[in-house]
Tab-separated table of C-alpha atoms in Angstrom:
chain	number	residue	atom	x	y	z
A	6	MET	CA	0.000	0.000	0.000
A	7	GLU	CA	1.341	3.464	-0.861
A	8	ILE	CA	1.387	5.479	2.370
A	9	VAL	CA	3.199	8.531	1.067
A	10	GLY	CA	0.576	10.845	-0.348
A	11	GLU	CA	0.416	14.203	-2.035
A	12	ASN	CA	1.086	16.081	1.215
A	13	ARG	CA	4.353	14.245	1.684
A	14	SER	CA	5.493	14.984	-1.856
A	15	LYS	CA	5.167	18.699	-1.098
A	16	LEU	CA	7.059	18.596	2.188
A	17	LYS	CA	9.752	21.207	2.617
A	18	GLY	CA	12.411	21.695	5.258
A	19	THR	CA	16.083	21.377	6.056
A	20	LYS	CA	17.336	17.825	5.936
A	21	ILE	CA	19.265	16.455	8.892
A	22	ARG	CA	22.173	15.425	6.633
A	23	THR	CA	22.630	19.008	5.441
A	24	ALA	CA	22.380	20.348	8.971
A	25	ASN	CA	24.890	17.739	10.123
A	26	TYR	CA	27.492	18.886	7.593
A	27	LEU	CA	27.011	22.473	8.665
A	28	MET	CA	27.405	21.564	12.353
A	29	ILE	CA	30.619	19.600	11.677
A	30	LEU	CA	32.109	22.560	9.872
A	31	ALA	CA	30.990	24.926	12.619
A	32	ALA	CA	32.455	22.602	15.263
A	33	CYS	CA	35.864	22.688	13.565
A	34	VAL	CA	35.862	26.468	13.447
A	35	LEU	CA	34.628	26.582	17.031
A	36	TYR	CA	37.515	24.344	18.141
A	37	MET	CA	40.064	26.684	16.608
A	38	PHE	CA	38.440	29.682	18.281
A	39	ILE	CA	38.507	27.921	21.652
A	40	LEU	CA	42.197	27.039	21.330
A	41	TYR	CA	43.050	30.586	20.338
A	42	GLY	CA	41.064	32.214	23.128
A	43	MET	CA	41.789	29.909	26.080
A	44	PHE	CA	44.941	31.683	27.210
A	45	ARG	CA	43.044	35.018	27.359
A	46	ILE	CA	40.352	33.697	29.739
A	47	SER	CA	42.582	33.862	32.833
A	48	ARG	CA	42.635	37.680	32.669
A	49	GLN	CA	38.913	37.852	33.154
A	50	TYR	CA	38.730	35.083	35.724
A	51	ASP	CA	38.989	37.276	38.826
A	52	ASP	CA	36.248	39.648	37.690
A	53	LEU	CA	34.002	36.739	36.783
A	54	ILE	CA	34.491	35.132	40.199
A	55	ARG	CA	33.725	38.394	41.948
A	56	THR	CA	30.535	39.106	40.063
A	57	THR	CA	29.411	35.484	40.335
A	58	GLU	CA	29.956	35.413	44.095
A	59	LYS	CA	27.974	38.607	44.440
A	60	TYR	CA	25.113	37.124	42.441
A	61	VAL	CA	25.169	33.882	44.439
A	62	SER	CA	25.129	35.818	47.716
A	63	CYS	CA	22.207	37.947	46.579
A	64	GLU	CA	20.409	34.825	45.398
A	65	GLU	CA	20.827	33.281	48.851
A	66	ILE	CA	19.515	36.447	50.463
A	67	THR	CA	16.410	36.490	48.265
A	68	ALA	CA	15.933	32.803	48.965
A	69	ASN	CA	15.988	33.551	52.729
A	70	ILE	CA	13.309	36.205	52.257
A	71	ALA	CA	11.172	33.781	50.280
A	72	GLU	CA	11.821	31.041	52.860
A	73	GLY	CA	10.808	33.291	55.747
A	74	SER	CA	7.599	34.261	53.959
A	75	ASN	CA	6.858	30.633	53.096
A	76	ILE	CA	7.443	29.526	56.697
A	77	LEU	CA	4.854	32.028	57.895
A	78	THR	CA	2.416	30.819	55.227
A	79	GLU	CA	3.031	27.170	56.050
A	80	GLN	CA	2.580	27.627	59.797
A	81	VAL	CA	-0.607	29.710	59.530
A	82	ARG	CA	-2.135	27.294	57.026
A	83	LEU	CA	-1.308	24.294	59.188
A	84	TYR	CA	-2.870	26.064	62.146
A	85	ALA	CA	-5.966	26.899	60.097
A	86	VAL	CA	-6.332	23.221	59.151
A	87	THR	CA	-5.284	21.466	62.389
A	88	ALA	CA	-5.827	24.158	65.061
A	89	ASP	CA	-2.665	22.861	66.736
A	90	PRO	CA	-1.143	25.718	68.820
A	91	GLU	CA	2.303	24.367	67.974
A	92	TYR	CA	1.945	25.842	64.488
A	93	MET	CA	0.844	29.201	65.856
A	94	ASN	CA	3.919	29.260	68.091
A	95	GLY	CA	6.065	28.292	65.090
A	96	TYR	CA	4.611	31.230	63.182
A	97	PHE	CA	5.628	33.750	65.812
A	98	GLN	CA	8.987	32.029	66.301
A	99	GLU	CA	9.766	32.978	62.700
A	100	ALA	CA	8.076	36.389	62.844
A	101	ASN	CA	9.679	37.611	66.094
A	102	VAL	CA	12.781	35.491	66.747
A	103	ASP	CA	14.298	33.918	63.628
A	104	ARG	CA	13.382	36.895	61.410
A	105	LYS	CA	14.884	35.425	58.251
A	106	ARG	CA	13.341	38.120	56.063
A	107	GLU	CA	14.607	41.129	58.037
A	108	LEU	CA	18.068	39.668	58.582
A	109	ALA	CA	18.383	38.948	54.872
A	110	LEU	CA	17.719	42.589	54.013
A	111	GLU	CA	20.361	43.673	56.506
A	112	GLU	CA	22.889	41.451	54.734
A	113	LEU	CA	22.249	43.366	51.502
A	114	ASP	CA	23.906	46.413	53.013
A	115	GLU	CA	27.239	44.621	52.657
A	116	PHE	CA	26.957	44.816	48.858
A	117	GLN	CA	27.103	47.985	46.804
A	118	LEU	CA	24.028	47.232	44.770
A	119	LYS	CA	21.658	49.475	42.880
A	120	GLY	CA	18.702	50.785	44.819
A	121	GLU	CA	16.129	48.968	42.672
A	122	ILE	CA	17.345	45.593	43.943
A	123	HIS	CA	16.867	46.636	47.548
A	124	ALA	CA	13.546	48.225	46.598
A	125	TYR	CA	12.223	45.003	45.090
A	126	LEU	CA	13.188	43.012	48.169
A	127	ARG	CA	11.811	45.684	50.498
A	128	ALA	CA	8.535	45.569	48.539
A	129	ALA	CA	8.470	41.797	48.925
A	130	LEU	CA	9.058	42.128	52.678
A	131	ASP	CA	6.433	44.865	53.034
A	132	ARG	CA	3.890	42.783	51.141
A	133	SER	CA	4.727	39.818	53.349
A	134	ASN	CA	4.178	42.002	56.398
A	135	ASP	CA	0.822	43.118	54.956
A	136	LEU	CA	-0.205	39.468	54.771
A	137	MET	CA	0.563	39.052	58.451
A	138	GLU	CA	-2.548	41.035	59.341
A	139	SER	CA	-4.747	38.517	57.515
A	140	GLU	CA	-2.718	35.608	58.881
A	141	ILE	CA	-3.000	36.776	62.507
A	142	TYR	CA	-6.724	37.450	61.994
A	143	SER	CA	-7.074	33.883	60.662
A	144	MET	CA	-5.338	32.526	63.791
A	145	LYS	CA	-7.690	34.573	65.963
A	146	LEU	CA	-10.710	33.025	64.210
A	147	VAL	CA	-9.363	29.500	64.768
A	148	SER	CA	-8.511	30.228	68.406
A	149	GLU	CA	-12.011	31.591	69.001
A	150	ALA	CA	-13.567	28.585	67.258
A	151	LYS	CA	-11.601	26.214	69.511
A	152	ASN	CA	-12.252	28.306	72.665
A	153	TYR	CA	-8.558	28.526	73.509
A	154	ASP	CA	-7.724	30.437	76.660
A	155	ALA	CA	-6.924	34.014	75.642
A	156	GLU	CA	-4.027	34.148	78.094
A	157	SER	CA	-2.347	31.238	76.322
A	158	LEU	CA	-2.394	33.047	72.974
A	159	PRO	CA	0.481	35.199	71.652
A	160	GLU	CA	-0.023	38.879	72.310
A	161	GLU	CA	-0.508	39.679	68.607
A	162	VAL	CA	-3.406	37.193	68.350
A	163	ARG	CA	-4.872	38.153	71.697
A	164	ASP	CA	-5.086	41.833	70.671
A	165	VAL	CA	-7.006	41.140	67.434
A	166	LYS	CA	-10.661	42.171	67.506
A	167	LEU	CA	-13.021	40.169	65.325
A	168	SER	CA	-15.668	41.946	63.309
A	169	GLU	CA	-19.247	41.631	64.514
A	170	ALA	CA	-20.114	39.411	61.547
A	171	ASP	CA	-17.186	37.078	62.189
A	172	GLN	CA	-17.819	37.045	65.949
A	173	ALA	CA	-21.360	35.866	65.248
A	174	LEU	CA	-20.190	32.861	63.237
A	175	ASP	CA	-20.360	29.411	64.773
A	176	ALA	CA	-17.189	27.368	65.284
A	177	ASP	CA	-17.345	25.747	61.861
A	178	GLY	CA	-18.002	29.096	60.218
A	179	LYS	CA	-14.994	30.655	61.917
A	180	ILE	CA	-12.768	27.771	60.861
A	181	LYS	CA	-14.011	28.079	57.296
A	182	LYS	CA	-13.482	31.841	57.291
A	183	ALA	CA	-9.966	31.364	58.704
A	184	GLN	CA	-9.087	28.894	55.978
A	185	GLU	CA	-10.483	31.181	53.282
A	186	LEU	CA	-8.226	33.993	54.505
A	187	VAL	CA	-5.045	31.946	54.021
A	188	PHE	CA	-6.067	29.710	51.123
A	189	GLY	CA	-8.205	32.109	49.072
A	190	ASP	CA	-7.453	33.824	45.775
A	191	GLY	CA	-6.566	37.136	47.417
A	192	TYR	CA	-3.983	35.472	49.602
A	193	ARG	CA	-2.511	33.612	46.659
A	194	ASP	CA	-2.348	36.848	44.646
A	195	CYS	CA	-0.352	38.492	47.414
A	196	LYS	CA	2.022	35.522	47.548
A	197	GLU	CA	2.499	35.732	43.805
A	198	GLU	CA	3.258	39.448	44.117
A	199	ILE	CA	5.929	38.643	46.722
A	200	LEU	CA	7.504	36.032	44.458
A	201	GLU	CA	7.350	38.450	41.528
A	202	ASN	CA	9.264	41.095	43.490
A	203	ILE	CA	11.849	38.527	44.537
A	204	SER	CA	12.172	37.382	40.932
A	205	SER	CA	12.545	40.989	39.790
A	206	SER	CA	15.331	41.523	42.318
A	207	LEU	CA	17.177	38.491	40.990
A	208	THR	CA	16.709	39.780	37.446
A	209	ALA	CA	18.114	43.148	38.497
A	210	VAL	CA	21.088	41.457	40.201
A	211	LEU	CA	21.719	39.427	37.078
A	212	SER	CA	21.473	42.577	34.965
A	213	GLU	CA	23.967	44.370	37.194
A	214	THR	CA	26.271	41.342	37.065
A	215	LYS	CA	26.221	41.454	33.295
A	216	LEU	CA	26.994	45.169	33.367
A	217	ASP	CA	30.008	44.474	35.573
A	218	GLN	CA	31.231	41.930	33.084
A	219	GLU	CA	30.782	44.422	30.245
A	220	ARG	CA	32.812	47.006	32.180
A	221	SER	CA	35.632	44.490	32.667
A	222	LYS	CA	35.687	43.862	28.940
A	223	ALA	CA	35.691	47.575	28.200
A	224	GLY	CA	39.019	47.903	30.043
A	225	LEU	CA	40.590	45.493	27.552
A	226	LYS	CA	38.887	46.957	24.499
A	227	LYS	CA	41.928	48.646	22.950
A	228	GLN	CA	44.207	45.630	23.400
A	229	LEU	CA	41.667	42.935	22.565
A	230	ASN	CA	39.815	44.235	19.501
A	231	ILE	CA	40.652	41.136	17.581
A	232	GLN	CA	39.649	38.903	20.464
A	233	ARG	CA	36.328	40.685	20.766
A	234	ILE	CA	35.628	39.995	17.122
A	235	GLU	CA	36.537	36.353	17.628
A	236	ILE	CA	34.304	36.042	20.673
A	237	SER	CA	31.434	37.626	18.754
A	238	VAL	CA	31.896	35.174	15.928
A	239	LEU	CA	32.136	32.341	18.458
A	240	PHE	CA	28.891	33.424	20.065
A	241	VAL	CA	27.063	33.623	16.747
A	242	MET	CA	28.331	30.213	15.734
A	243	ASN	CA	27.200	28.692	19.028
A	244	VAL	CA	23.779	30.192	18.538
A	245	ILE	CA	23.573	28.800	15.026
A	246	ILE	CA	24.643	25.314	16.144
A	247	PHE	CA	22.248	25.419	19.055
A	248	PHE	CA	19.475	26.577	16.739
A	249	PHE	CA	20.036	23.704	14.310
A	250	ILE	CA	20.188	21.063	17.032
A	251	THR	CA	17.217	22.392	18.968
A	252	THR	CA	14.951	23.225	16.052
A	253	LEU	CA	15.640	20.286	13.787
A	254	ILE	CA	16.262	17.438	16.245
A	255	VAL	CA	15.897	18.015	19.989
A	256	LYS	CA	12.620	19.945	20.027
A	257	PRO	CA	10.829	17.638	17.547
A	258	LEU	CA	11.959	14.594	19.518
A	259	GLN	CA	10.670	16.097	22.751
A	260	ILE	CA	7.373	16.960	21.098
A	261	TYR	CA	7.030	13.477	19.609
A	262	ILE	CA	7.860	11.783	22.913
A	263	ASN	CA	5.183	13.836	24.693
A	264	CYS	CA	2.657	13.149	21.934
A	265	ILE	CA	3.305	9.410	22.148
A	266	LYS	CA	3.062	9.481	25.958
A	267	ASP	CA	-0.237	11.362	25.702
A	268	ASN	CA	-1.427	9.062	22.910
A	269	LYS	CA	-1.904	11.972	20.494
A	270	GLU	CA	-1.071	12.585	16.861
A	271	LEU	CA	2.434	13.899	16.154
A	272	GLU	CA	2.908	17.583	15.367
A	273	ILE	CA	4.315	18.398	11.911
A	274	THR	CA	7.563	20.067	12.922
A	275	GLY	CA	11.331	19.818	12.712
A	276	ALA	CA	13.518	18.616	9.861
A	277	TYR	CA	12.208	17.143	6.629
A	278	GLU	CA	12.626	13.590	7.891
A	279	PHE	CA	10.642	14.316	11.102
A	280	LYS	CA	7.786	15.930	9.165
A	281	TYR	CA	7.622	12.954	6.824
A	282	LEU	CA	7.634	10.573	9.790
A	283	ALA	CA	4.887	12.541	11.567
A	284	LEU	CA	2.545	12.534	8.568
A	285	THR	CA	3.006	8.794	8.087
A	286	TYR	CA	2.526	8.086	11.808
A	287	ASN	CA	-0.614	10.244	11.936
A	288	ASP	CA	-2.214	8.349	9.054
A	289	ILE	CA	-1.702	5.066	10.868
A	290	TYR	CA	-2.737	6.614	14.207
A	291	GLU	CA	-6.045	7.890	12.803
A	292	ILE	CA	-6.903	4.510	11.317
A	293	ASN	CA	-6.058	2.655	14.525
A	294	ALA	CA	-7.837	5.207	16.720
A	295	ALA	CA	-11.009	5.001	14.634
A	296	ASN	CA	-11.007	1.219	14.761
A	297	GLU	CA	-10.226	1.139	18.473
A	298	ASN	CA	-12.947	3.649	19.354
A	299	MET	CA	-15.507	1.745	17.316
A	300	LEU	CA	-14.610	-1.544	18.974
A	301	ARG	CA	-14.508	-0.025	22.459
A	302	GLU	CA	-17.903	1.636	22.066
A	303	LYS	CA	-19.483	-1.601	20.906
A	304	ALA	CA	-17.809	-3.645	23.621
A	305	GLU	CA	-18.318	-1.404	26.629
A	306	LYS	CA	-21.383	0.823	26.167
A	307	ASP	CA	-25.024	-0.103	26.570
A	308	ALA	CA	-26.738	0.718	23.285
A	309	LEU	CA	-29.823	2.300	24.886
A	310	THR	CA	-28.466	4.278	27.836
A	311	GLY	CA	-24.848	4.926	26.858
A	312	ILE	CA	-23.426	3.763	30.197
A	313	LEU	CA	-21.405	0.581	30.781
A	314	ASN	CA	-23.080	-2.657	29.747
A	315	ARG	CA	-23.129	-6.007	31.539
A	316	GLY	CA	-19.996	-7.235	29.781
A	317	ALA	CA	-17.998	-4.156	30.820
A	318	PHE	CA	-19.404	-4.454	34.343
A	319	ASP	CA	-18.241	-8.078	34.604
A	320	GLN	CA	-14.771	-7.171	33.278
A	321	LEU	CA	-14.466	-4.368	35.806
A	322	ARG	CA	-15.685	-6.693	38.519
A	323	SER	CA	-12.965	-9.202	37.626
A	324	ARG	CA	-10.232	-6.554	37.634
A	325	LEU	CA	-11.286	-5.228	41.014
A	326	LYS	CA	-11.017	-8.698	42.522
A	327	MET	CA	-7.255	-8.317	42.196
A	328	LYS	CA	-7.104	-4.980	44.015
A	329	LEU	CA	-7.364	-4.875	47.799
A	330	THR	CA	-9.135	-1.541	47.818
A	331	PRO	CA	-12.353	-0.490	49.600
A	332	ILE	CA	-15.394	-0.751	47.313
A	333	CYS	CA	-19.085	0.032	47.537
A	334	LEU	CA	-21.578	-1.749	45.249
A	335	LEU	CA	-25.124	-0.503	44.603
A	336	LEU	CA	-27.626	-2.803	42.896
A	337	ILE	CA	-30.597	-0.849	41.543
A	338	ASP	CA	-33.955	-2.016	40.195
A	339	VAL	CA	-36.553	0.196	38.518
A	340	ASP	CA	-39.752	-0.374	40.507
A	341	VAL	CA	-42.785	-1.726	38.615
A	342	PHE	CA	-40.997	-1.249	35.282
A	343	LYS	CA	-43.305	-3.730	33.574
A	344	SER	CA	-46.238	-1.547	34.542
A	345	ILE	CA	-44.611	1.447	32.799
A	346	ASN	CA	-44.205	-0.589	29.603
A	347	ASP	CA	-47.734	-1.991	29.777
A	348	THR	CA	-49.356	1.366	30.562
A	349	TYR	CA	-47.337	3.828	28.492
A	350	GLY	CA	-45.587	1.657	25.925
A	351	HIS	CA	-42.036	0.489	25.382
A	352	GLU	CA	-40.886	3.883	24.105
A	353	MET	CA	-41.777	5.436	27.452
A	354	GLY	CA	-40.035	2.510	29.181
A	355	ASP	CA	-36.877	3.233	27.212
A	356	ARG	CA	-37.076	6.899	28.185
A	357	ALA	CA	-37.383	5.899	31.826
A	358	LEU	CA	-34.274	3.702	31.584
A	359	LYS	CA	-32.333	6.516	29.906
A	360	ARG	CA	-33.403	8.898	32.659
A	361	VAL	CA	-32.148	6.489	35.322
A	362	ALA	CA	-28.772	6.247	33.538
A	363	GLU	CA	-28.559	10.064	33.351
A	364	LEU	CA	-29.311	10.340	37.064
A	365	LEU	CA	-26.612	7.809	37.930
A	366	GLU	CA	-24.000	9.719	35.913
A	367	ASP	CA	-25.078	13.074	37.371
A	368	THR	CA	-25.391	11.876	40.975
A	369	PHE	CA	-22.231	9.842	41.389
A	370	ARG	CA	-18.598	10.833	40.989
A	371	ALA	CA	-16.756	10.873	37.690
A	372	SER	CA	-14.527	8.133	39.134
A	373	ASP	CA	-17.508	5.828	39.823
A	374	PHE	CA	-18.811	3.226	37.363
A	375	PRO	CA	-22.560	3.184	36.630
A	376	ALA	CA	-23.722	0.258	34.454
A	377	ARG	CA	-26.889	-1.302	33.079
A	378	ILE	CA	-26.631	-4.986	33.923
A	379	GLY	CA	-30.103	-6.163	32.850
A	380	GLY	CA	-33.404	-4.996	31.427
A	381	ASP	CA	-34.378	-2.687	34.288
A	382	GLU	CA	-31.400	-3.504	36.490
A	383	PHE	CA	-28.536	-1.110	37.122
A	384	ALA	CA	-25.402	-1.115	39.255
A	385	VAL	CA	-22.832	1.405	40.474
A	386	ILE	CA	-19.310	0.500	41.576
A	387	MET	CA	-17.671	3.101	43.815
A	388	THR	CA	-13.941	2.616	44.477
A	389	GLU	CA	-11.981	3.983	47.444
A	390	VAL	CA	-15.217	4.173	49.464
A	391	ASN	CA	-15.872	2.544	52.824
A	392	GLU	CA	-18.721	2.473	55.331
A	393	ASP	CA	-17.868	5.969	56.541
A	394	SER	CA	-19.637	7.166	53.377
A	395	ARG	CA	-23.017	5.658	54.284
A	396	GLU	CA	-24.652	9.019	54.885
A	397	SER	CA	-23.433	10.456	51.581
A	398	ILE	CA	-24.602	7.422	49.612
A	399	ALA	CA	-27.969	7.464	51.354
A	400	ARG	CA	-28.446	11.108	50.318
A	401	LYS	CA	-27.705	10.205	46.729
A	402	ALA	CA	-30.292	7.405	46.801
A	403	GLU	CA	-32.932	9.677	48.341
A	404	GLU	CA	-32.175	12.438	45.860
A	405	MET	CA	-32.634	10.147	42.851
A	406	ASN	CA	-35.989	8.868	44.100
A	407	HIS	CA	-37.079	12.404	44.935
A	408	ILE	CA	-36.396	13.474	41.342
A	409	LEU	CA	-38.034	10.454	39.722
A	410	LEU	CA	-41.166	10.738	41.846
A	411	LYS	CA	-41.771	14.217	40.392
A	412	GLY	CA	-42.545	12.695	36.992
A	413	GLU	CA	-40.623	15.404	35.112
A	414	ASN	CA	-40.305	15.895	31.324
A	415	GLY	CA	-43.379	13.853	30.476
A	416	LEU	CA	-42.208	10.760	32.303
A	417	PRO	CA	-44.560	8.947	34.655
A	418	LYS	CA	-43.737	8.879	38.328
A	419	PHE	CA	-41.633	5.900	39.288
A	420	SER	CA	-38.983	4.974	41.815
A	421	LEU	CA	-35.878	2.881	42.454
A	422	SER	CA	-35.062	0.107	44.902
A	423	ILE	CA	-31.393	0.147	45.901
A	424	GLY	CA	-29.316	-2.444	47.750
A	425	ILE	CA	-25.914	-1.326	49.055
A	426	ALA	CA	-22.936	-3.312	50.313
A	427	PHE	CA	-19.305	-2.569	51.165
A	428	SER	CA	-16.057	-4.504	50.851
A	429	ASP	CA	-12.654	-3.488	52.152
A	430	ARG	CA	-10.780	-6.089	50.063
A	431	GLY	CA	-11.818	-5.414	46.480
A	432	PHE	CA	-14.779	-6.933	44.636
A	433	ASP	CA	-14.816	-10.208	46.550
A	434	ASP	CA	-17.245	-13.027	45.799
A	435	GLU	CA	-19.612	-12.051	48.601
A	436	LEU	CA	-20.037	-8.388	47.696
A	437	TYR	CA	-22.629	-8.962	44.956
A	438	LYS	CA	-24.612	-11.370	47.143
A	439	LYS	CA	-24.661	-8.877	50.011
A	440	ALA	CA	-25.900	-6.044	47.792
A	441	ASP	CA	-28.554	-8.372	46.329
A	442	LYS	CA	-29.782	-9.317	49.812
A	443	ALA	CA	-30.017	-5.645	50.743
A	444	LEU	CA	-32.008	-5.016	47.552
A	445	TYR	CA	-34.362	-7.858	48.401
A	446	ARG	CA	-35.047	-6.272	51.799
A	447	VAL	CA	-36.046	-3.015	50.085
A	448	LYS	CA	-38.475	-4.829	47.810
A	449	GLU	CA	-39.977	-6.731	50.741
A	450	ALA	CA	-40.484	-3.425	52.530
A	451	GLY	CA	-42.508	-2.028	49.635
A	452	ARG	CA	-39.855	-0.764	47.208
A	453	CYS	CA	-38.923	2.927	46.657
A	454	GLY	CA	-35.968	3.105	48.997
A	455	TYR	CA	-32.555	1.815	49.857
A	456	ALA	CA	-30.969	-0.531	52.357
A	457	PHE	CA	-27.432	-1.305	53.477
A	458	TYR	CA	-26.364	-4.880	53.938
A	459	ALA	CA	-26.084	-5.769	57.600
A	460	ASP	CA	-24.320	-8.908	58.857
A	461	GLU	CA	-26.733	-11.132	60.704
């Protein structure tokens, strides 16, 4: 079969062989330039070390400012979540004793840096200090919610006065408000502003470092005109080589690797050979994907409702036998379904089944597995769920019956009977039987409800 089509015949681009010849030639020239310029490097070594050390020191200082700010954030967030006074004490240990941020700014005075660098870091520190008001207020809310003795609180927290609205909140409301203060968008925006100022200071330090290097070169300008030309040529050649390697080989390979990992078509990029390969791969990929999707849809989906069918349910059931994970199984019957068919016709019966499938998909999590396992029989497999979730599952069952009993969208009123069982060791052999027994109890009790399996 001829795979190469008209699109491939019109492909354009630099071939890797041509680029390879160019890179070999450039490498030879580069080698000569390196040999010629090596003995001159020692003259600039001292200046390079000095400017590099200054940059490294300033980088450490900015890192200390960021670390101090992050420690405060970490401690106040942990306190907001756990209400453990240890984290509140850790917060004020950093704020009043360790003082990483303030001490870092003092270290900057040892360097003769431009004022904008100090200004950026000062802005970061000031913004961090602004956050402290919200952070201390958050700790006050948590302390109030937990009824901690005011005398045991740090002075800064003890002196905070809650607003009337916040004072009126119950304990859960205060905890929630405290967490919103330190996890909300406004707080995150402030943190991003702090990081932006720190990043700007590093950029300014790097800019000043480059200027120092330029000044050191200027002192050798008259004696090293030829060397400057050589270095410029060397730089351009490095850029060209880097451009060829990155654009024609490295970048396309990275893109293709990511596309293959993500199971996507390959992008048409890079050298001629890569573009040709991508077009050929994409043709095969599209054919395989179409075939695979068609087979998967037929094999896994119920033709009427669009959710998993009995075959897919049984396959999933077999796979989950091998995983020792907590599972909840719901077996669901449509009550008096035969009566719906007899009274309103099979078309209305089909609509009722579709509505049940829609409710299952809307009510349960995206990670759950609703399936139609018989005519009017449905099931839902919930993974990573144990008996602590009884109340949540019960609400879901009640909600579905509440909706169906309204008879919305032209459907008659009907209900569901639901049997529920749990397993903490995967889909074991007894789980289905337990859910079926629970379902039987619901039907004996008059249908329209749910029941959890209880060991006798």
